[in-house]
PDB file of C-alpha atoms in Angstrom:
ATOM      1  CA  UNK H   1     -10.470 -31.362  -4.481  1.00 41.00           C
ATOM      2  CA  UNK H   2      -9.460 -34.133  -6.874  1.00 42.00           C
ATOM      3  CA  UNK H   3      -5.933 -32.809  -6.790  1.00 42.00           C
ATOM      4  CA  UNK H   4      -5.849 -33.000  -3.059  1.00 42.00           C
ATOM      5  CA  UNK H   5      -7.111 -36.539  -2.776  1.00 38.00           C
ATOM      6  CA  UNK H   6      -4.555 -37.685  -5.342  1.00 37.00           C
ATOM      7  CA  UNK H   7      -1.847 -36.033  -3.329  1.00 40.00           C
ATOM      8  CA  UNK H   8      -2.927 -37.963  -0.292  1.00 33.00           C
ATOM      9  CA  UNK H   9      -2.981 -41.244  -2.265  1.00 39.00           C
ATOM     10  CA  UNK H  10       0.527 -40.679  -3.494  1.00 39.00           C
ATOM     11  CA  UNK H  11       1.648 -39.896  -0.006  1.00 39.00           C
ATOM     12  CA  UNK H  12       0.211 -43.162   1.207  1.00 40.00           C
ATOM     13  CA  UNK H  13       1.814 -45.256  -1.522  1.00 41.00           C
ATOM     14  CA  UNK H  14       5.346 -43.903  -1.713  1.00 42.00           C
ATOM     15  CA  UNK H  15       7.711 -43.900   1.235  1.00 42.00           C
ATOM     16  CA  UNK H  16       9.298 -40.613   2.307  1.00 42.00           C
ATOM     17  CA  UNK H  17      11.665 -39.815  -0.582  1.00 43.00           C
ATOM     18  CA  UNK H  18      14.357 -37.996   1.293  1.00 41.00           C
ATOM     19  CA  UNK H  19      17.046 -40.622   2.124  1.00 41.00           C
ATOM     20  CA  UNK H  20      16.900 -42.514  -1.150  1.00 39.00           C
ATOM     21  CA  UNK H  21      16.875 -39.612  -3.548  1.00 39.00           C
ATOM     22  CA  UNK H  22      18.991 -36.953  -1.965  1.00 38.00           C
ATOM     23  CA  UNK H  23      21.807 -37.406  -4.494  1.00 38.00           C
ATOM     24  CA  UNK H  24      20.122 -37.911  -7.828  1.00 36.00           C
ATOM     25  CA  UNK H  25      18.349 -35.777 -10.389  1.00 40.00           C
ATOM     26  CA  UNK H  26      16.415 -38.621 -11.968  1.00 41.00           C
ATOM     27  CA  UNK H  27      14.698 -39.563  -8.775  1.00 41.00           C
ATOM     28  CA  UNK H  28      11.859 -41.968  -9.538  1.00 44.00           C
ATOM     29  CA  UNK H  29       9.527 -39.995  -7.346  1.00 46.00           C
ATOM     30  CA  UNK H  30      10.192 -36.611  -8.902  1.00 42.00           C
ATOM     31  CA  UNK H  31       7.050 -36.773 -10.960  1.00 41.00           C
ATOM     32  CA  UNK H  32       5.093 -37.755  -7.912  1.00 39.00           C
ATOM     33  CA  UNK H  33       6.402 -34.882  -5.914  1.00 42.00           C
ATOM     34  CA  UNK H  34       5.632 -32.388  -8.629  1.00 39.00           C
ATOM     35  CA  UNK H  35       2.161 -33.779  -8.767  1.00 43.00           C
ATOM     36  CA  UNK H  36       1.829 -33.447  -5.053  1.00 47.00           C
ATOM     37  CA  UNK H  37       2.416 -29.704  -5.143  1.00 52.00           C
ATOM     38  CA  UNK H  38      -0.770 -28.346  -6.708  1.00 53.00           C
ATOM     39  CA  UNK H  39      -0.490 -24.978  -8.419  1.00 54.00           C
ATOM     40  CA  UNK H  40      -1.924 -22.122  -6.372  1.00 56.00           C
ATOM     41  CA  UNK H  41      -5.543 -21.361  -7.165  1.00 59.00           C
ATOM     42  CA  UNK H  42      -6.405 -18.287  -9.156  1.00 58.00           C
ATOM     43  CA  UNK H  43      -5.798 -17.253 -12.754  1.00 57.00           C
ATOM     44  CA  UNK H  44      -2.602 -18.803 -14.183  1.00 58.00           C
ATOM     45  CA  UNK H  45      -0.964 -15.550 -15.198  1.00 61.00           C
ATOM     46  CA  UNK H  46       2.589 -14.284 -14.699  1.00 67.00           C
ATOM     47  CA  UNK H  47       3.209 -13.414 -11.078  1.00 68.00           C
ATOM     48  CA  UNK H  48       3.047  -9.671 -10.516  1.00 70.00           C
ATOM     49  CA  UNK H  49       6.421  -7.978 -10.106  1.00 75.00           C
ATOM     50  CA  UNK H  50       7.459  -7.954  -6.468  1.00 74.00           C
ATOM     51  CA  UNK H  51       6.334  -4.947  -4.508  1.00 73.00           C
ATOM     52  CA  UNK H  52       3.496  -3.982  -6.811  1.00 80.00           C
ATOM     53  CA  UNK H  53       0.770  -4.982  -4.381  1.00 83.00           C
ATOM     54  CA  UNK H  54      -0.284  -1.392  -3.771  1.00 90.00           C
ATOM     55  CA  UNK H  55      -1.277  -0.514  -7.344  1.00 92.00           C
ATOM     56  CA  UNK H  56      -4.939  -1.045  -6.532  1.00 91.00           C
ATOM     57  CA  UNK H  57      -4.786   1.616  -3.848  1.00 92.00           C
ATOM     58  CA  UNK H  58      -3.220   4.382  -5.936  1.00 94.00           C
ATOM     59  CA  UNK H  59      -5.299   7.580  -6.064  1.00 94.00           C
ATOM     60  CA  UNK H  60      -7.614   6.263  -3.381  1.00 94.00           C
ATOM     61  CA  UNK H  61      -8.049   7.619   0.105  1.00 94.00           C
ATOM     62  CA  UNK H  62      -6.306   5.215   2.426  1.00 95.00           C
ATOM     63  CA  UNK H  63      -5.773   4.805   6.135  1.00 95.00           C
ATOM     64  CA  UNK H  64      -2.149   4.120   7.018  1.00 96.00           C
ATOM     65  CA  UNK H  65      -1.187   2.762  10.423  1.00 95.00           C
ATOM     66  CA  UNK H  66       2.433   3.436  11.350  1.00 96.00           C
ATOM     67  CA  UNK H  67       4.703   1.574  13.722  1.00 95.00           C
ATOM     68  CA  UNK H  68       4.464   4.302  16.357  1.00 93.00           C
ATOM     69  CA  UNK H  69       0.684   3.871  16.410  1.00 92.00           C
ATOM     70  CA  UNK H  70      -0.172   6.954  14.372  1.00 94.00           C
ATOM     71  CA  UNK H  71      -3.033   6.770  11.937  1.00 94.00           C
ATOM     72  CA  UNK H  72      -2.641   8.805   8.760  1.00 95.00           C
ATOM     73  CA  UNK H  73      -5.413   9.353   6.242  1.00 94.00           C
ATOM     74  CA  UNK H  74      -4.388  10.492   2.802  1.00 95.00           C
ATOM     75  CA  UNK H  75      -4.575   9.900  -0.908  1.00 96.00           C
ATOM     76  CA  UNK H  76      -1.909   7.472  -2.099  1.00 96.00           C
ATOM     77  CA  UNK H  77      -0.153   8.939  -5.117  1.00 96.00           C
ATOM     78  CA  UNK H  78       2.939   6.780  -5.391  1.00 95.00           C
ATOM     79  CA  UNK H  79       4.825   3.908  -3.790  1.00 95.00           C
ATOM     80  CA  UNK H  80       7.776   1.617  -4.429  1.00 93.00           C
ATOM     81  CA  UNK H  81       8.853  -1.934  -3.638  1.00 91.00           C
ATOM     82  CA  UNK H  82       9.824  -0.975  -0.057  1.00 93.00           C
ATOM     83  CA  UNK H  83       6.326   0.456   0.391  1.00 93.00           C
ATOM     84  CA  UNK H  84       7.688   3.960   0.697  1.00 96.00           C
ATOM     85  CA  UNK H  85       4.659   6.077  -0.037  1.00 96.00           C
ATOM     86  CA  UNK H  86       3.625   9.521  -1.139  1.00 97.00           C
ATOM     87  CA  UNK H  87       0.425  10.695   0.502  1.00 96.00           C
ATOM     88  CA  UNK H  88      -1.241  13.939  -0.455  1.00 96.00           C
ATOM     89  CA  UNK H  89      -4.017  15.775   1.324  1.00 95.00           C
ATOM     90  CA  UNK H  90      -2.988  13.863   4.422  1.00 95.00           C
ATOM     91  CA  UNK H  91      -4.223  14.247   7.960  1.00 94.00           C
ATOM     92  CA  UNK H  92      -3.469  12.444  11.182  1.00 94.00           C
ATOM     93  CA  UNK H  93      -6.424  10.826  12.867  1.00 92.00           C
ATOM     94  CA  UNK H  94      -6.080  11.249  16.606  1.00 91.00           C
ATOM     95  CA  UNK H  95      -8.278   9.105  18.832  1.00 89.00           C
ATOM     96  CA  UNK H  96      -8.576   9.998  22.515  1.00 89.00           C
ATOM     97  CA  UNK H  97     -11.029   8.007  24.598  1.00 87.00           C
ATOM     98  CA  UNK H  98     -14.352   8.204  22.787  1.00 88.00           C
ATOM     99  CA  UNK H  99     -13.467  11.219  20.668  1.00 89.00           C
ATOM    100  CA  UNK H 100     -11.479  11.611  17.483  1.00 90.00           C
ATOM    101  CA  UNK H 101     -10.227  14.392  15.259  1.00 91.00           C
ATOM    102  CA  UNK H 102      -8.254  14.965  12.085  1.00 92.00           C
ATOM    103  CA  UNK H 103      -5.160  17.140  12.175  1.00 93.00           C
ATOM    104  CA  UNK H 104      -4.219  18.317   8.670  1.00 94.00           C
ATOM    105  CA  UNK H 105      -0.664  17.528   7.606  1.00 94.00           C
ATOM    106  CA  UNK H 106      -0.387  18.338   3.891  1.00 95.00           C
ATOM    107  CA  UNK H 107       1.751  16.027   1.748  1.00 96.00           C
ATOM    108  CA  UNK H 108       3.722  13.256   3.359  1.00 95.00           C
ATOM    109  CA  UNK H 109       6.391  10.834   2.234  1.00 96.00           C
ATOM    110  CA  UNK H 110       6.310   7.818   4.518  1.00 96.00           C
ATOM    111  CA  UNK H 111       9.363   5.605   4.726  1.00 96.00           C
ATOM    112  CA  UNK H 112       8.212   2.051   4.075  1.00 95.00           C
ATOM    113  CA  UNK H 113       9.719   0.470   7.161  1.00 95.00           C
ATOM    114  CA  UNK H 114       7.306   2.466   9.324  1.00 96.00           C
ATOM    115  CA  UNK H 115       4.220   1.066   7.665  1.00 96.00           C
ATOM    116  CA  UNK H 116       2.181  -1.460   9.590  1.00 95.00           C
ATOM    117  CA  UNK H 117      -0.937  -1.708   7.497  1.00 94.00           C
ATOM    118  CA  UNK H 118      -3.006   0.295   5.112  1.00 95.00           C
ATOM    119  CA  UNK H 119      -6.447   0.017   3.684  1.00 94.00           C
ATOM    120  CA  UNK H 120      -8.726   1.977   1.410  1.00 93.00           C
ATOM    121  CA  UNK H 121     -11.465   3.830   3.252  1.00 92.00           C
ATOM    122  CA  UNK H 122     -14.741   5.043   1.966  1.00 86.00           C
ATOM    123  CA  UNK H 123     -14.818   8.848   1.728  1.00 83.00           C
ATOM    124  CA  UNK H 124     -18.142   9.097   3.564  1.00 82.00           C
ATOM    125  CA  UNK H 125     -17.079   6.555   6.141  1.00 81.00           C
ATOM    126  CA  UNK H 126     -13.812   8.321   6.851  1.00 81.00           C
ATOM    127  CA  UNK H 127     -15.776  11.566   7.253  1.00 81.00           C
ATOM    128  CA  UNK H 128     -18.103   9.925   9.797  1.00 82.00           C
ATOM    129  CA  UNK H 129     -15.191   8.374  11.670  1.00 82.00           C
ATOM    130  CA  UNK H 130     -15.168   5.180  13.727  1.00 83.00           C
ATOM    131  CA  UNK H 131     -18.651   4.244  14.980  1.00 81.00           C
ATOM    132  CA  UNK H 132     -19.452   5.432  18.476  1.00 81.00           C
ATOM    133  CA  UNK H 133     -16.769   8.082  18.473  1.00 85.00           C
ATOM    134  CA  UNK H 134     -17.482  11.816  18.539  1.00 86.00           C
ATOM    135  CA  UNK H 135     -15.653  14.160  16.192  1.00 86.00           C
ATOM    136  CA  UNK H 136     -13.725  17.105  17.591  1.00 87.00           C
ATOM    137  CA  UNK H 137     -11.982  19.889  15.720  1.00 88.00           C
ATOM    138  CA  UNK H 138      -8.246  19.705  15.101  1.00 86.00           C
ATOM    139  CA  UNK H 139      -7.497  22.107  17.957  1.00 88.00           C
ATOM    140  CA  UNK H 140      -9.758  20.341  20.415  1.00 88.00           C
ATOM    141  CA  UNK H 141      -8.304  16.932  19.661  1.00 88.00           C
ATOM    142  CA  UNK H 142      -4.766  18.267  20.055  1.00 88.00           C
ATOM    143  CA  UNK H 143      -5.702  19.541  23.525  1.00 90.00           C
ATOM    144  CA  UNK H 144      -7.283  16.210  24.405  1.00 90.00           C
ATOM    145  CA  UNK H 145      -4.225  14.347  23.142  1.00 90.00           C
ATOM    146  CA  UNK H 146      -1.956  16.554  25.225  1.00 90.00           C
ATOM    147  CA  UNK H 147      -4.063  15.948  28.328  1.00 91.00           C
ATOM    148  CA  UNK H 148      -3.984  12.188  27.752  1.00 91.00           C
ATOM    149  CA  UNK H 149      -0.221  12.230  27.326  1.00 91.00           C
ATOM    150  CA  UNK H 150       0.237  14.170  30.544  1.00 92.00           C
ATOM    151  CA  UNK H 151      -2.038  11.896  32.536  1.00 91.00           C
ATOM    152  CA  UNK H 152      -0.224   8.851  31.153  1.00 91.00           C
ATOM    153  CA  UNK H 153       3.173  10.197  32.084  1.00 91.00           C
ATOM    154  CA  UNK H 154       1.875  11.109  35.544  1.00 92.00           C
ATOM    155  CA  UNK H 155       0.538   7.584  35.907  1.00 91.00           C
ATOM    156  CA  UNK H 156       3.934   6.207  34.945  1.00 90.00           C
ATOM    157  CA  UNK H 157       5.863   8.321  37.426  1.00 90.00           C
ATOM    158  CA  UNK H 158       3.427   7.446  40.214  1.00 89.00           C
ATOM    159  CA  UNK H 159       3.719   3.745  39.443  1.00 89.00           C
ATOM    160  CA  UNK H 160       7.499   4.040  39.444  1.00 87.00           C
ATOM    161  CA  UNK H 161       7.378   5.850  42.767  1.00 85.00           C
ATOM    162  CA  UNK H 162       5.276   3.125  44.355  1.00 85.00           C
ATOM    163  CA  UNK H 163       7.536   0.428  43.056  1.00 81.00           C
ATOM    164  CA  UNK H 164       8.780  -0.291  46.586  1.00 79.00           C
ATOM    165  CA  UNK H 165       5.383  -1.800  47.423  1.00 78.00           C
ATOM    166  CA  UNK H 166       6.310  -4.770  45.251  1.00 77.00           C
ATOM    167  CA  UNK H 167       9.440  -5.311  47.302  1.00 75.00           C
ATOM    168  CA  UNK H 168       7.492  -5.264  50.587  1.00 74.00           C
ATOM    169  CA  UNK H 169       4.950  -7.900  49.608  1.00 66.00           C
TER     170      UNK H 169
ATOM    171  CA  UNK V   1      10.463 -19.065  -1.868  1.00 86.00           C
ATOM    172  CA  UNK V   2       8.932 -21.952   0.046  1.00 90.00           C
ATOM    173  CA  UNK V   3       6.753 -19.899   2.315  1.00 91.00           C
ATOM    174  CA  UNK V   4       5.803 -17.604  -0.501  1.00 92.00           C
ATOM    175  CA  UNK V   5       4.524 -20.641  -2.423  1.00 91.00           C
ATOM    176  CA  UNK V   6       2.917 -22.000   0.688  1.00 91.00           C
ATOM    177  CA  UNK V   7       1.041 -18.798   1.430  1.00 93.00           C
ATOM    178  CA  UNK V   8      -0.039 -18.622  -2.193  1.00 92.00           C
ATOM    179  CA  UNK V   9      -1.669 -22.004  -1.739  1.00 91.00           C
ATOM    180  CA  UNK V  10      -3.599 -20.546   1.210  1.00 93.00           C
ATOM    181  CA  UNK V  11      -5.208 -17.768  -0.831  1.00 94.00           C
ATOM    182  CA  UNK V  12      -8.935 -17.657  -0.186  1.00 94.00           C
ATOM    183  CA  UNK V  13      -8.681 -19.176   3.276  1.00 95.00           C
ATOM    184  CA  UNK V  14      -9.624 -17.418   6.472  1.00 96.00           C
ATOM    185  CA  UNK V  15      -6.584 -16.461   8.534  1.00 96.00           C
ATOM    186  CA  UNK V  16      -5.737 -14.378  11.574  1.00 96.00           C
ATOM    187  CA  UNK V  17      -2.629 -12.241  11.251  1.00 96.00           C
ATOM    188  CA  UNK V  18      -1.006 -11.282  14.507  1.00 96.00           C
ATOM    189  CA  UNK V  19       1.297  -8.282  14.284  1.00 96.00           C
ATOM    190  CA  UNK V  20       4.352  -7.316  16.269  1.00 95.00           C
ATOM    191  CA  UNK V  21       2.374  -4.507  17.891  1.00 93.00           C
ATOM    192  CA  UNK V  22      -0.072  -7.143  19.273  1.00 93.00           C
ATOM    193  CA  UNK V  23      -2.813  -6.120  16.882  1.00 94.00           C
ATOM    194  CA  UNK V  24      -4.593  -9.208  15.540  1.00 95.00           C
ATOM    195  CA  UNK V  25      -6.557  -8.985  12.302  1.00 96.00           C
ATOM    196  CA  UNK V  26      -8.810 -11.677  10.908  1.00 96.00           C
ATOM    197  CA  UNK V  27      -9.726 -11.848   7.249  1.00 96.00           C
ATOM    198  CA  UNK V  28      -9.667 -13.793   4.029  1.00 96.00           C
ATOM    199  CA  UNK V  29      -6.237 -14.103   2.474  1.00 96.00           C
ATOM    200  CA  UNK V  30      -6.391 -12.260  -0.837  1.00 95.00           C
ATOM    201  CA  UNK V  31      -2.771 -12.258  -1.969  1.00 94.00           C
ATOM    202  CA  UNK V  32       0.819 -12.567  -0.842  1.00 94.00           C
ATOM    203  CA  UNK V  33       4.001 -11.261  -2.457  1.00 93.00           C
ATOM    204  CA  UNK V  34       7.677 -12.159  -2.210  1.00 92.00           C
ATOM    205  CA  UNK V  35       8.169 -10.055   0.906  1.00 93.00           C
ATOM    206  CA  UNK V  36       5.267 -11.942   2.488  1.00 94.00           C
ATOM    207  CA  UNK V  37       3.286  -8.743   2.479  1.00 95.00           C
ATOM    208  CA  UNK V  38      -0.273  -9.877   2.977  1.00 95.00           C
ATOM    209  CA  UNK V  39      -3.519  -8.570   1.569  1.00 96.00           C
ATOM    210  CA  UNK V  40      -6.686  -9.447   3.430  1.00 96.00           C
ATOM    211  CA  UNK V  41     -10.293  -8.921   2.439  1.00 95.00           C
ATOM    212  CA  UNK V  42     -13.286  -8.693   4.765  1.00 95.00           C
ATOM    213  CA  UNK V  43     -11.053  -7.790   7.677  1.00 94.00           C
ATOM    214  CA  UNK V  44     -12.141  -7.578  11.272  1.00 93.00           C
ATOM    215  CA  UNK V  45     -10.069  -6.713  14.289  1.00 93.00           C
ATOM    216  CA  UNK V  46      -9.974  -9.245  17.086  1.00 91.00           C
ATOM    217  CA  UNK V  47     -10.082  -6.459  19.710  1.00 88.00           C
ATOM    218  CA  UNK V  48     -12.176  -3.662  18.138  1.00 85.00           C
ATOM    219  CA  UNK V  49     -12.445  -1.685  21.371  1.00 85.00           C
ATOM    220  CA  UNK V  50      -8.730  -1.073  21.446  1.00 86.00           C
ATOM    221  CA  UNK V  51      -8.436  -0.409  17.734  1.00 87.00           C
ATOM    222  CA  UNK V  52     -11.624   1.388  16.650  1.00 85.00           C
ATOM    223  CA  UNK V  53     -10.009   2.984  13.589  1.00 85.00           C
ATOM    224  CA  UNK V  54      -9.585  -0.309  11.716  1.00 86.00           C
ATOM    225  CA  UNK V  55     -13.347  -0.842  11.574  1.00 85.00           C
ATOM    226  CA  UNK V  56     -13.557   1.587   8.650  1.00 87.00           C
ATOM    227  CA  UNK V  57     -11.177  -0.571   6.596  1.00 91.00           C
ATOM    228  CA  UNK V  58     -12.571  -3.540   4.693  1.00 91.00           C
ATOM    229  CA  UNK V  59      -9.572  -4.695   2.665  1.00 93.00           C
ATOM    230  CA  UNK V  60      -6.108  -4.143   3.957  1.00 94.00           C
ATOM    231  CA  UNK V  61      -2.468  -4.521   3.058  1.00 96.00           C
ATOM    232  CA  UNK V  62      -0.128  -5.658   5.828  1.00 96.00           C
ATOM    233  CA  UNK V  63       3.603  -5.217   5.452  1.00 95.00           C
ATOM    234  CA  UNK V  64       5.372  -8.540   5.848  1.00 95.00           C
ATOM    235  CA  UNK V  65       8.002  -7.189   8.207  1.00 95.00           C
ATOM    236  CA  UNK V  66       5.458  -6.380  10.928  1.00 96.00           C
ATOM    237  CA  UNK V  67       3.838  -9.802  11.029  1.00 96.00           C
ATOM    238  CA  UNK V  68       4.568 -12.013  14.020  1.00 96.00           C
ATOM    239  CA  UNK V  69       2.207 -14.940  13.439  1.00 96.00           C
ATOM    240  CA  UNK V  70      -0.305 -16.072  10.871  1.00 96.00           C
ATOM    241  CA  UNK V  71      -2.912 -18.360  12.355  1.00 95.00           C
ATOM    242  CA  UNK V  72      -3.977 -20.859   9.732  1.00 94.00           C
ATOM    243  CA  UNK V  73      -7.091 -22.969   9.344  1.00 92.00           C
ATOM    244  CA  UNK V  74      -6.343 -26.642  10.075  1.00 90.00           C
ATOM    245  CA  UNK V  75      -7.373 -27.507   6.510  1.00 89.00           C
ATOM    246  CA  UNK V  76      -4.556 -25.335   5.186  1.00 85.00           C
ATOM    247  CA  UNK V  77      -1.840 -27.409   6.797  1.00 88.00           C
ATOM    248  CA  UNK V  78      -0.749 -30.572   5.010  1.00 88.00           C
ATOM    249  CA  UNK V  79       2.376 -31.763   6.757  1.00 90.00           C
ATOM    250  CA  UNK V  80       3.215 -34.348   4.074  1.00 91.00           C
ATOM    251  CA  UNK V  81       3.255 -31.839   1.259  1.00 90.00           C
ATOM    252  CA  UNK V  82       5.123 -29.293   3.347  1.00 90.00           C
ATOM    253  CA  UNK V  83       7.807 -31.811   4.287  1.00 93.00           C
ATOM    254  CA  UNK V  84       8.293 -32.835   0.678  1.00 92.00           C
ATOM    255  CA  UNK V  85       8.535 -29.243  -0.431  1.00 91.00           C
ATOM    256  CA  UNK V  86      11.053 -28.528   2.311  1.00 92.00           C
ATOM    257  CA  UNK V  87      13.249 -31.432   1.265  1.00 94.00           C
ATOM    258  CA  UNK V  88      13.043 -30.434  -2.342  1.00 91.00           C
ATOM    259  CA  UNK V  89      14.064 -26.901  -1.426  1.00 89.00           C
ATOM    260  CA  UNK V  90      16.954 -28.203   0.683  1.00 90.00           C
ATOM    261  CA  UNK V  91      18.223 -30.284  -2.208  1.00 90.00           C
ATOM    262  CA  UNK V  92      18.393 -27.378  -4.620  1.00 83.00           C
TER     263      UNK V  92
END
């Protein structure tokens, strides 16, 4: 807090430094500007190497959301700076309406660019599934997914067919 | 590195991260890395009916490349400091 108020004071006293100091290293306001950029809060340790943000999740069961909307549950075994990942004991969580199911997949390598987000899930919580949703078996959820896909594509073709209504109005 | 430093100064603040797939996630900023990958704690989805699966996740990692917006708290924006930092960066 003290840091912040000092920053504001400095800002009030010194004029904007840009025009006067653009060409010199020994700018009189350099010290001021350094002061005005407070160090980020948190322990003052070396910054972690880039791309190591997933170390905390290794060997935990995580939920991975991919760019195509798929949800994969699996145990994270390895990753790299691109967030390519190795998941073992993986399954896809399919959600259709108010039902869900897990389709077993085995081991997966996910290319990092397809990752949207991931988070550790509690084993018991992942077993219970999202609140308010009913669990189906892998086969049942596949059937439900199929049915949803077909009804969606039917909806699309019907909408396309009735496109002329827009032109009339 | 400017925005990396800037986001580091926002650690601990409550933010809403809006993704390119229109999913919006609110949470406390836990950490940022050079790719602007974001880690949030205490996450909640803005539209839980559409995204029921996220409710089982408490802390999450968001890949920087899928982020469209980060909504900041007004207290996290200090135009003066940002302008100075920008000019300093431009001079280097």
